[in-house]
Structures are given as structure tokens and as C-alpha cells.
mmCIF file of N, CA and C in Angstrom:
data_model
loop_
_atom_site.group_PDB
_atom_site.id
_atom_site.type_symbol
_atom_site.label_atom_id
_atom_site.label_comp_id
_atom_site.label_asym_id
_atom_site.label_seq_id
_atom_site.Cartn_x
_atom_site.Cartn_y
_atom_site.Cartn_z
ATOM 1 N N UNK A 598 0.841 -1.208 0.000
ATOM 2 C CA UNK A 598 0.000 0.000 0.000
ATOM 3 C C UNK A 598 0.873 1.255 0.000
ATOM 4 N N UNK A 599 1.961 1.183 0.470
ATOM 5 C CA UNK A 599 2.883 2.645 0.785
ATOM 6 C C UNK A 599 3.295 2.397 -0.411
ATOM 7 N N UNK A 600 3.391 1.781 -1.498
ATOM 8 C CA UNK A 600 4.232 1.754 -2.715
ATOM 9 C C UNK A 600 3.381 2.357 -3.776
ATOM 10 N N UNK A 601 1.958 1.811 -3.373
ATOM 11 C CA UNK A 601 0.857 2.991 -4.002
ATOM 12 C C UNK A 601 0.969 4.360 -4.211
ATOM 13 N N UNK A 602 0.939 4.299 -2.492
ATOM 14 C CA UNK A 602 0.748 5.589 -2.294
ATOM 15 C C UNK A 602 2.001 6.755 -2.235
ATOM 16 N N UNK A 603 2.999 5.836 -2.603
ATOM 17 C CA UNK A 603 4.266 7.116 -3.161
ATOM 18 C C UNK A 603 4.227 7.203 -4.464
ATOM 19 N N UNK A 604 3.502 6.145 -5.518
ATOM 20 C CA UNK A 604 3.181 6.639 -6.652
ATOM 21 C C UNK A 604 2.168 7.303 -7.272
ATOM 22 N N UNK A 605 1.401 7.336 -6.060
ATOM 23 C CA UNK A 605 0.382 8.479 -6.609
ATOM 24 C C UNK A 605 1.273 9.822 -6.706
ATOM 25 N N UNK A 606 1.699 9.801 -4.840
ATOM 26 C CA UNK A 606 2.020 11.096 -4.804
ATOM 27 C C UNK A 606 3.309 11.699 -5.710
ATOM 28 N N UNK A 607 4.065 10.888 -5.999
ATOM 29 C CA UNK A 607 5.157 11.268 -6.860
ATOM 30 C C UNK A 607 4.452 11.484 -8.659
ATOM 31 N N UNK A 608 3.454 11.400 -8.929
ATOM 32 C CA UNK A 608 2.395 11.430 -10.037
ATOM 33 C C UNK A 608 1.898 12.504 -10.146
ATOM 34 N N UNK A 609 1.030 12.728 -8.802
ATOM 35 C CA UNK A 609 0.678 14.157 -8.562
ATOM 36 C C UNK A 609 1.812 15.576 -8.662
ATOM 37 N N UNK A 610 2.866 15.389 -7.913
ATOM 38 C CA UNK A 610 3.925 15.752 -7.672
ATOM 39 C C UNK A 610 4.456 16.337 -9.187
ATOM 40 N N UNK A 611 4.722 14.672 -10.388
ATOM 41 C CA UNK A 611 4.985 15.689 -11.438
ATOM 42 C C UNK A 611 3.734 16.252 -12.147
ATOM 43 N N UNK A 612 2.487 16.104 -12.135
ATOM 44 C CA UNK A 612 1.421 17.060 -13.363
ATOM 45 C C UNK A 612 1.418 18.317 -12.172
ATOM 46 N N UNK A 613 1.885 18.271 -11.727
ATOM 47 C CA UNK A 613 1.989 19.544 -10.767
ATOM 48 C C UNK A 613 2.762 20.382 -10.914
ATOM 49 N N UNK A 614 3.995 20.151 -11.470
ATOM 50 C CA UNK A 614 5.475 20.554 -12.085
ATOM 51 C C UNK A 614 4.814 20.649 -13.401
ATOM 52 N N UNK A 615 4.347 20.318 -14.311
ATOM 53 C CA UNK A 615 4.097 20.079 -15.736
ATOM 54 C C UNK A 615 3.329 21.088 -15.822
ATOM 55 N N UNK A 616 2.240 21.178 -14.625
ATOM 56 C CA UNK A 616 1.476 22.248 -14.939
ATOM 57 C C UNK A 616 1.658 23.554 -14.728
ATOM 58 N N UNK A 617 2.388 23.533 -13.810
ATOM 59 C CA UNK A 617 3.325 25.043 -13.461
ATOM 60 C C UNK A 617 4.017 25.806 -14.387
ATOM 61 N N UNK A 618 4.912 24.827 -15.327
ATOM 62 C CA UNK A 618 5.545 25.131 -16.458
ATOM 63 C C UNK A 618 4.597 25.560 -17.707
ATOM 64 N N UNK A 619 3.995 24.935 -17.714
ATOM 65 C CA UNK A 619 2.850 25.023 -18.930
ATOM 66 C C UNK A 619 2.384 26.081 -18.399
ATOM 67 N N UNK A 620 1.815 27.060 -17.328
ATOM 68 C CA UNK A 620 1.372 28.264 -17.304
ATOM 69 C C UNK A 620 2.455 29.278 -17.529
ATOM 70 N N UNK A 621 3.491 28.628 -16.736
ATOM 71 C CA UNK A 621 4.399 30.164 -16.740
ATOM 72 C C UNK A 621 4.955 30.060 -18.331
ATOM 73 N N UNK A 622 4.516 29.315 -19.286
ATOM 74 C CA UNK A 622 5.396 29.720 -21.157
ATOM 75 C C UNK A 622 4.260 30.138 -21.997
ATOM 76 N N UNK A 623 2.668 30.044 -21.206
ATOM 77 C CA UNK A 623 1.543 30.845 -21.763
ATOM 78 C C UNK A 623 1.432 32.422 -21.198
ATOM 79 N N UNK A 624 2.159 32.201 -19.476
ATOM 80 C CA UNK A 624 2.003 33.594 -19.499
ATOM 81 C C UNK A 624 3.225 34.327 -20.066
ATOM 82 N N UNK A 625 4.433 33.550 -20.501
ATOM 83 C CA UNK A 625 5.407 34.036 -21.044
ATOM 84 C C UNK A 625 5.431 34.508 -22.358
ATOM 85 N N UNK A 626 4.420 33.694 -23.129
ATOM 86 C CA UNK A 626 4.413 34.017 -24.657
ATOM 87 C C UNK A 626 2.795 34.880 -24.252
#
């Protein structure tokens, strides 16, 4: 179950990063 649940959170973790980036090169352009 903890092996789950560090791959969620490491999942979440990157569309979280992905999505951060992806705003700051829309608000960049």
C-alpha cells in the first residue's frame, strides 16, 4: 500500500510541475 501511495504522490507531484511550467510559457508568450 505505501508503494501505491508514493506513486500516486510522486504522479501528482509531477502534473503539478508540468502544470506550473505550462502556465508560466503561456504567461510568457
Amino acid at each position: 500500500m505505501e508503494a501505491v501511495r508514493s506513486l500516486v504522490f510522486v504522479g501528482a507531484v509531477l502534473l503539478g510541475v508540468t502544470g506550473a511550467s505550462g502556465r508560466e510559457v503561456c504567461l510568457g508568450t
